[in-house]
PDB file of C-alpha atoms and ligand atoms in Angstrom:
ATOM      1  CA  MET A 112      78.805  15.172  95.044  1.00 89.00           C
ATOM      2  CA  GLU A 113      78.468  19.130  93.436  1.00 96.00           C
ATOM      3  CA  THR A 114      78.176  21.607  95.612  1.00 98.00           C
ATOM      4  CA  VAL A 115      77.343  25.421  95.645  1.00 98.00           C
ATOM      5  CA  ALA A 116      80.782  26.763  95.478  1.00 98.00           C
ATOM      6  CA  LYS A 117      82.269  23.993  93.197  1.00 98.00           C
ATOM      7  CA  LEU A 118      79.505  25.131  90.669  1.00 98.00           C
ATOM      8  CA  LEU A 119      80.981  28.683  91.023  1.00 98.00           C
ATOM      9  CA  ALA A 120      84.469  27.293  91.211  1.00 98.00           C
ATOM     10  CA  ARG A 121      83.431  25.816  87.771  1.00 98.00           C
ATOM     11  CA  LYS A 122      82.315  29.021  86.081  1.00 98.00           C
ATOM     12  CA  GLN A 123      86.173  30.612  87.407  1.00 97.00           C
ATOM     13  CA  ALA A 124      87.941  27.875  86.134  1.00 98.00           C
ATOM     14  CA  GLY A 125      86.363  27.867  82.819  1.00 97.00           C
ATOM     15  CA  GLU A 126      85.040  24.141  83.218  1.00 98.00           C
ATOM     16  CA  LYS A 127      81.610  23.388  81.661  1.00 98.00           C
ATOM     17  CA  ILE A 128      78.837  22.808  84.371  1.00 98.00           C
ATOM     18  CA  THR A 129      76.499  19.431  82.920  1.00 98.00           C
ATOM     19  CA  MET A 130      72.908  19.355  83.801  1.00 98.00           C
ATOM     20  CA  LEU A 131      70.268  16.680  82.260  1.00 98.00           C
ATOM     21  CA  THR A 132      66.298  16.747  83.569  1.00 98.00           C
ATOM     22  CA  CYS A 133      65.016  13.410  85.455  1.00 98.00           C
ATOM     23  CA  TYR A 134      62.324  12.403  86.982  1.00 98.00           C
ATOM     24  CA  SER A 135      62.656   8.365  87.577  1.00 98.00           C
ATOM     25  CA  ALA A 136      64.629   6.208  89.786  1.00 98.00           C
ATOM     26  CA  SER A 137      65.529   4.429  86.752  1.00 98.00           C
ATOM     27  CA  MET A 138      66.885   7.002  85.314  1.00 98.00           C
ATOM     28  CA  ALA A 139      67.845   8.893  88.407  1.00 98.00           C
ATOM     29  CA  MET A 140      70.271   5.065  88.608  1.00 98.00           C
ATOM     30  CA  ALA A 141      71.509   4.813  85.351  1.00 98.00           C
ATOM     31  CA  LEU A 142      72.815   8.685  85.579  1.00 98.00           C
ATOM     32  CA  ASN A 143      73.907   8.369  88.945  1.00 98.00           C
ATOM     33  CA  ALA A 144      76.993   5.840  87.810  1.00 98.00           C
ATOM     34  CA  THR A 145      77.686   8.838  84.822  1.00 98.00           C
ATOM     35  CA  ALA A 146      79.781  12.004  86.030  1.00 98.00           C
ATOM     36  CA  ILE A 147      76.655  14.259  85.103  1.00 98.00           C
ATOM     37  CA  ASP A 148      77.456  17.415  87.538  1.00 98.00           C
ATOM     38  CA  THR A 149      73.404  18.027  88.485  1.00 98.00           C
ATOM     39  CA  LEU A 150      70.423  16.509  87.575  1.00 98.00           C
ATOM     40  CA  LEU A 151      66.487  18.806  87.337  1.00 99.00           C
ATOM     41  CA  VAL A 152      63.837  17.094  88.356  1.00 99.00           C
ATOM     42  CA  GLY A 153      62.215  19.994  86.179  1.00 98.00           C
ATOM     43  CA  ASP A 154      58.414  21.142  85.734  1.00 98.00           C
ATOM     44  CA  SER A 155      58.778  19.506  82.107  1.00 97.00           C
ATOM     45  CA  LEU A 156      57.849  16.087  83.985  1.00 98.00           C
ATOM     46  CA  ALA A 157      54.468  18.052  83.409  1.00 98.00           C
ATOM     47  CA  THR A 158      54.483  17.478  79.330  1.00 95.00           C
ATOM     48  CA  VAL A 159      56.995  14.685  79.527  1.00 94.00           C
ATOM     49  CA  PHE A 160      56.242  12.309  81.854  1.00 96.00           C
ATOM     50  CA  GLN A 161      52.202  13.038  82.312  1.00 97.00           C
ATOM     51  CA  GLY A 162      51.634  14.227  78.187  1.00 95.00           C
ATOM     52  CA  LYS A 163      49.849  17.240  79.464  1.00 96.00           C
ATOM     53  CA  PRO A 164      50.412  20.534  76.578  1.00 95.00           C
ATOM     54  CA  ASP A 165      52.299  22.665  79.256  1.00 96.00           C
ATOM     55  CA  THR A 166      54.322  22.645  82.475  1.00 97.00           C
ATOM     56  CA  LEU A 167      51.342  24.870  84.302  1.00 98.00           C
ATOM     57  CA  SER A 168      49.276  22.078  85.567  1.00 98.00           C
ATOM     58  CA  VAL A 169      51.795  20.114  87.763  1.00 98.00           C
ATOM     59  CA  THR A 170      51.422  20.717  91.160  1.00 98.00           C
ATOM     60  CA  LEU A 171      54.011  20.908  94.438  1.00 98.00           C
ATOM     61  CA  SER A 172      52.773  17.093  95.608  1.00 98.00           C
ATOM     62  CA  GLU A 173      54.324  16.052  92.237  1.00 98.00           C
ATOM     63  CA  MET A 174      56.899  18.059  92.444  1.00 98.00           C
ATOM     64  CA  ILE A 175      57.779  16.680  95.674  1.00 99.00           C
ATOM     65  CA  TYR A 176      56.765  13.059  94.689  1.00 98.00           C
ATOM     66  CA  HIS A 177      59.628  13.175  91.452  1.00 98.00           C
ATOM     67  CA  GLY A 178      62.453  14.783  93.954  1.00 98.00           C
ATOM     68  CA  ALA A 179      62.278  12.075  95.746  1.00 98.00           C
ATOM     69  CA  ILE A 180      61.962   9.463  93.827  1.00 98.00           C
ATOM     70  CA  VAL A 181      65.126  11.041  92.103  1.00 98.00           C
ATOM     71  CA  ARG A 182      66.861  11.521  95.480  1.00 98.00           C
ATOM     72  CA  ARG A 183      66.362   7.881  95.886  1.00 98.00           C
ATOM     73  CA  GLY A 184      68.213   7.080  92.628  1.00 98.00           C
ATOM     74  CA  ALA A 185      70.820   9.351  92.718  1.00 98.00           C
ATOM     75  CA  PRO A 186      71.891   9.752  96.076  1.00 98.00           C
ATOM     76  CA  ASP A 187      75.341  11.462  95.262  1.00 98.00           C
ATOM     77  CA  LYS A 188      74.134  13.679  92.709  1.00 98.00           C
ATOM     78  CA  PHE A 189      73.256  17.866  93.336  1.00 98.00           C
ATOM     79  CA  ILE A 190      69.645  17.816  92.298  1.00 98.00           C
ATOM     80  CA  VAL A 191      67.728  21.209  91.961  1.00 99.00           C
ATOM     81  CA  VAL A 192      64.076  20.793  91.461  1.00 99.00           C
ATOM     82  CA  ASP A 193      61.547  23.300  90.151  1.00 98.00           C
ATOM     83  CA  LEU A 194      59.251  25.408  91.890  1.00 98.00           C
ATOM     84  CA  PRO A 195      55.747  24.613  90.014  1.00 98.00           C
ATOM     85  CA  PHE A 196      53.754  27.074  88.343  1.00 98.00           C
ATOM     86  CA  MET A 197      51.535  29.542  91.134  1.00 98.00           C
ATOM     87  CA  SER A 198      53.559  27.904  94.256  1.00 98.00           C
ATOM     88  CA  TYR A 199      56.388  31.289  94.068  1.00 98.00           C
ATOM     89  CA  GLN A 200      53.777  33.781  92.856  1.00 97.00           C
ATOM     90  CA  ILE A 201      51.754  34.600  95.604  1.00 97.00           C
ATOM     91  CA  ASN A 202      53.924  36.160  97.920  1.00 97.00           C
ATOM     92  CA  PRO A 203      57.541  35.587  99.431  1.00 98.00           C
ATOM     93  CA  GLU A 204      56.360  33.648 102.288  1.00 98.00           C
ATOM     94  CA  LYS A 205      54.670  31.250  99.930  1.00 98.00           C
ATOM     95  CA  SER A 206      57.586  30.881  98.299  1.00 98.00           C
ATOM     96  CA  LEU A 207      59.716  30.445 101.068  1.00 98.00           C
ATOM     97  CA  THR A 208      56.483  27.535 102.446  1.00 98.00           C
ATOM     98  CA  ASN A 209      57.363  25.811  99.498  1.00 98.00           C
ATOM     99  CA  ALA A 210      60.690  25.693  98.717  1.00 99.00           C
ATOM    100  CA  GLY A 211      61.304  24.519 102.129  1.00 98.00           C
ATOM    101  CA  LYS A 212      58.663  21.886 101.606  1.00 98.00           C
ATOM    102  CA  ILE A 213      61.012  20.395  98.353  1.00 99.00           C
ATOM    103  CA  MET A 214      63.729  20.671 100.417  1.00 98.00           C
ATOM    104  CA  LYS A 215      62.311  19.144 103.564  1.00 98.00           C
ATOM    105  CA  GLN A 216      60.650  15.972 102.001  1.00 98.00           C
ATOM    106  CA  THR A 217      62.946  15.543  98.633  1.00 98.00           C
ATOM    107  CA  GLY A 218      66.594  15.795 100.084  1.00 98.00           C
ATOM    108  CA  ALA A 219      67.280  18.252  96.880  1.00 98.00           C
ATOM    109  CA  ASN A 220      70.189  20.712  97.082  1.00 98.00           C
ATOM    110  CA  ALA A 221      68.629  23.721  95.403  1.00 99.00           C
ATOM    111  CA  VAL A 222      65.162  25.059  94.054  1.00 99.00           C
ATOM    112  CA  LYS A 223      64.482  26.510  90.821  1.00 99.00           C
ATOM    113  CA  LEU A 224      61.884  29.144  89.635  1.00 98.00           C
ATOM    114  CA  GLU A 225      61.101  30.983  86.641  1.00 98.00           C
ATOM    115  CA  GLY A 226      61.215  35.177  85.548  1.00 98.00           C
ATOM    116  CA  ALA A 227      62.364  38.032  87.709  1.00 98.00           C
ATOM    117  CA  SER A 228      59.104  40.318  88.938  1.00 98.00           C
ATOM    118  CA  GLU A 229      59.151  41.799  91.980  1.00 98.00           C
ATOM    119  CA  VAL A 230      57.835  39.174  93.526  1.00 98.00           C
ATOM    120  CA  VAL A 231      60.043  36.557  92.047  1.00 98.00           C
ATOM    121  CA  LEU A 232      63.068  38.669  93.232  1.00 98.00           C
ATOM    122  CA  GLU A 233      61.775  38.758  96.929  1.00 98.00           C
ATOM    123  CA  SER A 234      61.422  35.203  97.187  1.00 98.00           C
ATOM    124  CA  ILE A 235      64.882  34.714  95.888  1.00 98.00           C
ATOM    125  CA  ARG A 236      65.941  37.050  98.489  1.00 98.00           C
ATOM    126  CA  ARG A 237      63.383  35.627 100.935  1.00 98.00           C
ATOM    127  CA  ILE A 238      64.656  31.544  99.859  1.00 98.00           C
ATOM    128  CA  THR A 239      68.496  32.144 100.005  1.00 98.00           C
ATOM    129  CA  THR A 240      68.322  33.645 103.441  1.00 98.00           C
ATOM    130  CA  ALA A 241      66.779  30.978 104.714  1.00 98.00           C
ATOM    131  CA  GLY A 242      69.663  28.628 103.561  1.00 98.00           C
ATOM    132  CA  ILE A 243      68.256  27.382 100.414  1.00 98.00           C
ATOM    133  CA  PRO A 244      70.157  27.798  97.185  1.00 98.00           C
ATOM    134  CA  VAL A 245      67.905  29.101  93.817  1.00 99.00           C
ATOM    135  CA  VAL A 246      68.562  28.730  90.683  1.00 99.00           C
ATOM    136  CA  GLY A 247      67.057  31.008  88.544  1.00 98.00           C
ATOM    137  CA  HIS A 248      65.738  30.954  84.249  1.00 98.00           C
ATOM    138  CA  LEU A 249      65.499  33.985  82.583  1.00 98.00           C
ATOM    139  CA  GLY A 250      64.891  34.009  78.785  1.00 98.00           C
ATOM    140  CA  PHE A 251      61.990  31.870  77.844  1.00 98.00           C
ATOM    141  CA  THR A 252      60.181  30.856  80.466  1.00 98.00           C
ATOM    142  CA  PRO A 253      57.930  27.776  80.387  1.00 97.00           C
ATOM    143  CA  GLN A 254      55.205  28.272  83.335  1.00 98.00           C
ATOM    144  CA  GLY A 255      54.707  31.978  80.810  1.00 97.00           C
ATOM    145  CA  VAL A 256      54.034  30.075  77.834  1.00 96.00           C
ATOM    146  CA  HIS A 257      50.700  32.151  77.222  1.00 96.00           C
ATOM    147  CA  SER A 258      52.122  35.579  78.386  1.00 95.00           C
ATOM    148  CA  LEU A 259      54.867  35.274  75.560  1.00 96.00           C
ATOM    149  CA  SER A 260      52.385  33.854  73.223  1.00 94.00           C
ATOM    150  CA  GLY A 261      53.821  30.837  72.925  1.00 93.00           C
ATOM    151  CA  TYR A 262      57.466  29.113  72.212  1.00 93.00           C
ATOM    152  CA  ARG A 263      59.347  31.991  70.810  1.00 95.00           C
ATOM    153  CA  VAL A 264      62.909  32.753  71.316  1.00 97.00           C
ATOM    154  CA  GLN A 265      63.111  35.896  73.457  1.00 97.00           C
ATOM    155  CA  GLY A 266      65.564  38.635  73.871  1.00 97.00           C
ATOM    156  CA  LYS A 267      65.563  38.583  69.908  1.00 97.00           C
ATOM    157  CA  ASP A 268      65.115  42.912  69.918  1.00 97.00           C
ATOM    158  CA  GLN A 269      67.385  45.438  71.605  1.00 97.00           C
ATOM    159  CA  THR A 270      65.005  46.519  73.787  1.00 98.00           C
ATOM    160  CA  SER A 271      63.866  42.511  74.974  1.00 97.00           C
ATOM    161  CA  ALA A 272      67.978  42.034  74.851  1.00 98.00           C
ATOM    162  CA  GLU A 273      68.484  44.849  77.313  1.00 98.00           C
ATOM    163  CA  LYS A 274      65.342  44.141  79.673  1.00 98.00           C
ATOM    164  CA  LEU A 275      66.803  40.293  80.102  1.00 98.00           C
ATOM    165  CA  LYS A 276      70.544  42.038  80.437  1.00 98.00           C
ATOM    166  CA  THR A 277      68.636  43.762  83.557  1.00 98.00           C
ATOM    167  CA  GLU A 278      67.174  40.818  85.020  1.00 98.00           C
ATOM    168  CA  ALA A 279      69.619  38.857  84.731  1.00 98.00           C
ATOM    169  CA  ALA A 280      71.495  41.094  87.437  1.00 98.00           C
ATOM    170  CA  LEU A 281      68.624  41.230  89.621  1.00 98.00           C
ATOM    171  CA  VAL A 282      68.281  37.421  89.841  1.00 98.00           C
ATOM    172  CA  GLU A 283      71.939  37.362  90.159  1.00 98.00           C
ATOM    173  CA  GLN A 284      71.341  40.655  92.986  1.00 98.00           C
ATOM    174  CA  ALA A 285      68.825  38.946  94.368  1.00 98.00           C
ATOM    175  CA  GLY A 286      70.916  35.746  95.623  1.00 98.00           C
ATOM    176  CA  ALA A 287      70.487  32.780  93.170  1.00 98.00           C
ATOM    177  CA  PHE A 288      73.784  30.695  92.677  1.00 98.00           C
ATOM    178  CA  ALA A 289      73.096  30.165  89.121  1.00 98.00           C
ATOM    179  CA  VAL A 290      70.455  30.964  86.514  1.00 99.00           C
ATOM    180  CA  VAL A 291      68.977  28.649  83.259  1.00 99.00           C
ATOM    181  CA  LEU A 292      69.155  30.576  80.328  1.00 98.00           C
ATOM    182  CA  GLU A 293      66.346  29.111  77.899  1.00 98.00           C
ATOM    183  CA  MET A 294      65.813  29.686  73.991  1.00 98.00           C
ATOM    184  CA  ILE A 295      68.298  33.273  74.082  1.00 98.00           C
ATOM    185  CA  PRO A 296      70.178  34.355  70.397  1.00 98.00           C
ATOM    186  CA  ALA A 297      73.661  32.660  71.229  1.00 98.00           C
ATOM    187  CA  GLN A 298      75.606  36.344  71.145  1.00 98.00           C
ATOM    188  CA  LEU A 299      73.742  37.705  73.923  1.00 98.00           C
ATOM    189  CA  ALA A 300      73.709  34.028  76.075  1.00 98.00           C
ATOM    190  CA  LYS A 301      77.741  34.584  75.768  1.00 98.00           C
ATOM    191  CA  THR A 302      77.229  38.598  76.842  1.00 98.00           C
ATOM    192  CA  LEU A 303      75.500  37.576  79.665  1.00 98.00           C
ATOM    193  CA  THR A 304      77.571  34.830  80.588  1.00 98.00           C
ATOM    194  CA  ALA A 305      80.615  37.238  80.795  1.00 98.00           C
ATOM    195  CA  SER A 306      78.501  39.649  82.465  1.00 98.00           C
ATOM    196  CA  LEU A 307      77.167  37.689  85.496  1.00 98.00           C
ATOM    197  CA  THR A 308      79.407  36.475  88.065  1.00 98.00           C
ATOM    198  CA  ILE A 309      77.221  33.531  88.634  1.00 98.00           C
ATOM    199  CA  PRO A 310      76.879  30.794  86.192  1.00 98.00           C
ATOM    200  CA  THR A 311      74.498  30.462  82.610  1.00 98.00           C
ATOM    201  CA  ILE A 312      73.256  27.203  81.927  1.00 98.00           C
ATOM    202  CA  GLY A 313      72.528  27.390  78.681  1.00 98.00           C
ATOM    203  CA  ILE A 314      68.796  25.360  76.715  1.00 98.00           C
ATOM    204  CA  GLY A 315      69.084  26.606  73.744  1.00 98.00           C
ATOM    205  CA  ALA A 316      71.152  29.801  74.212  1.00 98.00           C
ATOM    206  CA  GLY A 317      74.166  28.744  72.122  1.00 98.00           C
ATOM    207  CA  PRO A 318      78.065  27.293  72.925  1.00 98.00           C
ATOM    208  CA  ASP A 319      78.689  30.222  75.338  1.00 98.00           C
ATOM    209  CA  CYS A 320      76.567  29.435  78.458  1.00 98.00           C
ATOM    210  CA  ASP A 321      78.794  28.134  81.351  1.00 98.00           C
ATOM    211  CA  GLY A 322      77.023  25.159  81.014  1.00 98.00           C
ATOM    212  CA  GLN A 323      74.407  22.918  79.261  1.00 98.00           C
ATOM    213  CA  VAL A 324      70.974  21.538  79.999  1.00 98.00           C
ATOM    214  CA  LEU A 325      68.959  19.304  78.296  1.00 98.00           C
ATOM    215  CA  VAL A 326      65.196  17.563  78.769  1.00 98.00           C
ATOM    216  CA  LEU A 327      66.879  13.674  79.264  1.00 98.00           C
ATOM    217  CA  ASP A 328      64.027  11.978  77.277  1.00 97.00           C
ATOM    218  CA  ASP A 329      64.209  14.612  74.299  1.00 97.00           C
ATOM    219  CA  MET A 330      68.556  13.729  74.296  1.00 97.00           C
ATOM    220  CA  LEU A 331      67.567   9.721  74.098  1.00 98.00           C
ATOM    221  CA  GLY A 332      65.472  10.144  71.589  1.00 96.00           C
ATOM    222  CA  LEU A 333      62.549   9.340  73.681  1.00 94.00           C
ATOM    223  CA  TYR A 334      59.972  12.421  73.078  1.00 84.00           C
ATOM    224  CA  PRO A 335      59.340  13.113  70.082  1.00 81.00           C
ATOM    225  CA  HIS A 336      58.172  16.875  70.091  1.00 76.00           C
ATOM    226  CA  ALA A 337      62.029  17.912  70.006  1.00 80.00           C
ATOM    227  CA  PRO A 338      62.751  21.414  69.829  1.00 90.00           C
ATOM    228  CA  LYS A 339      65.329  22.686  67.575  1.00 93.00           C
ATOM    229  CA  PHE A 340      68.366  23.093  69.426  1.00 96.00           C
ATOM    230  CA  VAL A 341      67.830  19.169  70.760  1.00 97.00           C
ATOM    231  CA  LYS A 342      70.324  16.926  69.796  1.00 96.00           C
ATOM    232  CA  ARG A 343      69.537  13.278  70.095  1.00 96.00           C
ATOM    233  CA  PHE A 344      72.506  11.642  71.942  1.00 97.00           C
ATOM    234  CA  ALA A 345      70.621   7.778  71.279  1.00 97.00           C
ATOM    235  CA  GLU A 346      67.627   7.108  69.018  1.00 96.00           C
ATOM    236  CA  LEU A 347      66.105   5.212  72.712  1.00 97.00           C
ATOM    237  CA  ASP A 348      62.411   5.305  70.702  1.00 96.00           C
ATOM    238  CA  ARG A 349      63.363   2.524  67.662  1.00 96.00           C
ATOM    239  CA  GLN A 350      65.744   0.693  70.422  1.00 97.00           C
ATOM    240  CA  ILE A 351      62.366   0.437  72.255  1.00 98.00           C
ATOM    241  CA  GLN A 352      60.216  -0.089  69.674  1.00 98.00           C
ATOM    242  CA  GLN A 353      62.925  -2.896  68.394  1.00 98.00           C
ATOM    243  CA  ALA A 354      63.377  -4.434  71.719  1.00 98.00           C
ATOM    244  CA  ALA A 355      58.884  -4.309  72.186  1.00 98.00           C
ATOM    245  CA  ALA A 356      59.083  -6.794  68.420  1.00 98.00           C
ATOM    246  CA  ASN A 357      61.607  -9.232  69.159  1.00 98.00           C
ATOM    247  CA  TYR A 358      59.471  -9.522  72.451  1.00 98.00           C
ATOM    248  CA  ILE A 359      56.664 -10.271  71.032  1.00 98.00           C
ATOM    249  CA  ALA A 360      58.336 -12.672  68.122  1.00 98.00           C
ATOM    250  CA  GLY A 361      59.986 -14.294  70.966  1.00 98.00           C
ATOM    251  CA  VAL A 362      56.631 -14.839  72.749  1.00 98.00           C
ATOM    252  CA  LYS A 363      54.670 -15.863  69.575  1.00 98.00           C
ATOM    253  CA  GLN A 364      57.225 -18.094  68.450  1.00 98.00           C
ATOM    254  CA  GLY A 365      57.714 -19.789  72.136  1.00 98.00           C
ATOM    255  CA  THR A 366      61.256 -19.220  71.985  1.00 98.00           C
ATOM    256  CA  PHE A 367      60.895 -16.866  74.831  1.00 98.00           C
ATOM    257  CA  PRO A 368      61.135 -17.832  77.839  1.00 98.00           C
ATOM    258  CA  ASP A 369      63.426 -20.616  77.139  1.00 98.00           C
ATOM    259  CA  ALA A 370      65.259 -22.882  79.927  1.00 97.00           C
ATOM    260  CA  GLU A 371      67.698 -20.271  81.373  1.00 97.00           C
ATOM    261  CA  HIS A 372      64.798 -17.905  81.637  1.00 97.00           C
ATOM    262  CA  SER A 373      62.819 -20.922  83.710  1.00 98.00           C
ATOM    263  CA  PHE A 374      62.851 -22.062  87.677  1.00 98.00           C
TER     264      PHE A 374
HETATM  265  O1  KIV B 500      61.632  21.465  83.617  1.00 57.85           O
HETATM  266  C1  KIV B 500      62.859  21.611  82.663  1.00 57.85           C
HETATM  267  O2  KIV B 500      62.899  20.633  82.318  1.00 57.85           O
HETATM  268  C2  KIV B 500      63.366  23.386  82.468  1.00 57.85           C
HETATM  269  C3  KIV B 500      64.051  23.128  81.553  1.00 57.85           C
HETATM  270  C4  KIV B 500      64.233  23.189  80.232  1.00 57.85           C
HETATM  271  C5  KIV B 500      65.671  23.913  82.135  1.00 57.85           C
HETATM  272  O3  KIV B 500      63.695  23.922  83.369  1.00 57.85           O
END
């Protein structure tokens, strides 16, 4: 099993960290049998699994439900569970209570939260002081999609790049052991990665982060609305459609079930 210490050591050793999202037991079982370092029960499950337009509506109970499912399917993996929108933005006490619920009820190894506002930074301090490892998330933060005016690359101009540098340093100082950098220029991600002692995990942040994360359904070719930074490592949508067509034909033509699949 991966640990916080091993993940930090990977940065020192220049070994890339791999992370994929996961929401279901079947996918968790498949990934448990791979060399993937970490699984993220991301609040992207709202869009990918629930078909919602953004991540804002997903609840703490739903995150806990999926976190526990993924833990059952992937007993050997380091699992990070997202704190959902409004579960950590109100005050640090609530953030700590909610992070504690995730840890106790899912068996996760860490929680992730977005941004670097005062309340978020204080929440990171409180949660990590209680012994819960925290991953930060900066750049494009999906829970802030409305205040960021849509799905846009962040840190493109000098002012916003400087702001991101400050935020990254603050998230590290607050106690996060890693930080996701989403949709920022590759050069800025490289600079941030060099300036931090904690690992950066990029998504749409170029090749120079300490690790990479992708949404599983995107990289498997299962989700139709994949952004530019997604590479389809498989075309499972086509394979599913072909398998369904073969099944339909088998049933209609009476070739399935045959003797081999009957009692
Ligand atoms: O929820 C999620 O899947 C995420 C990734 C985009 C990093 O936060």
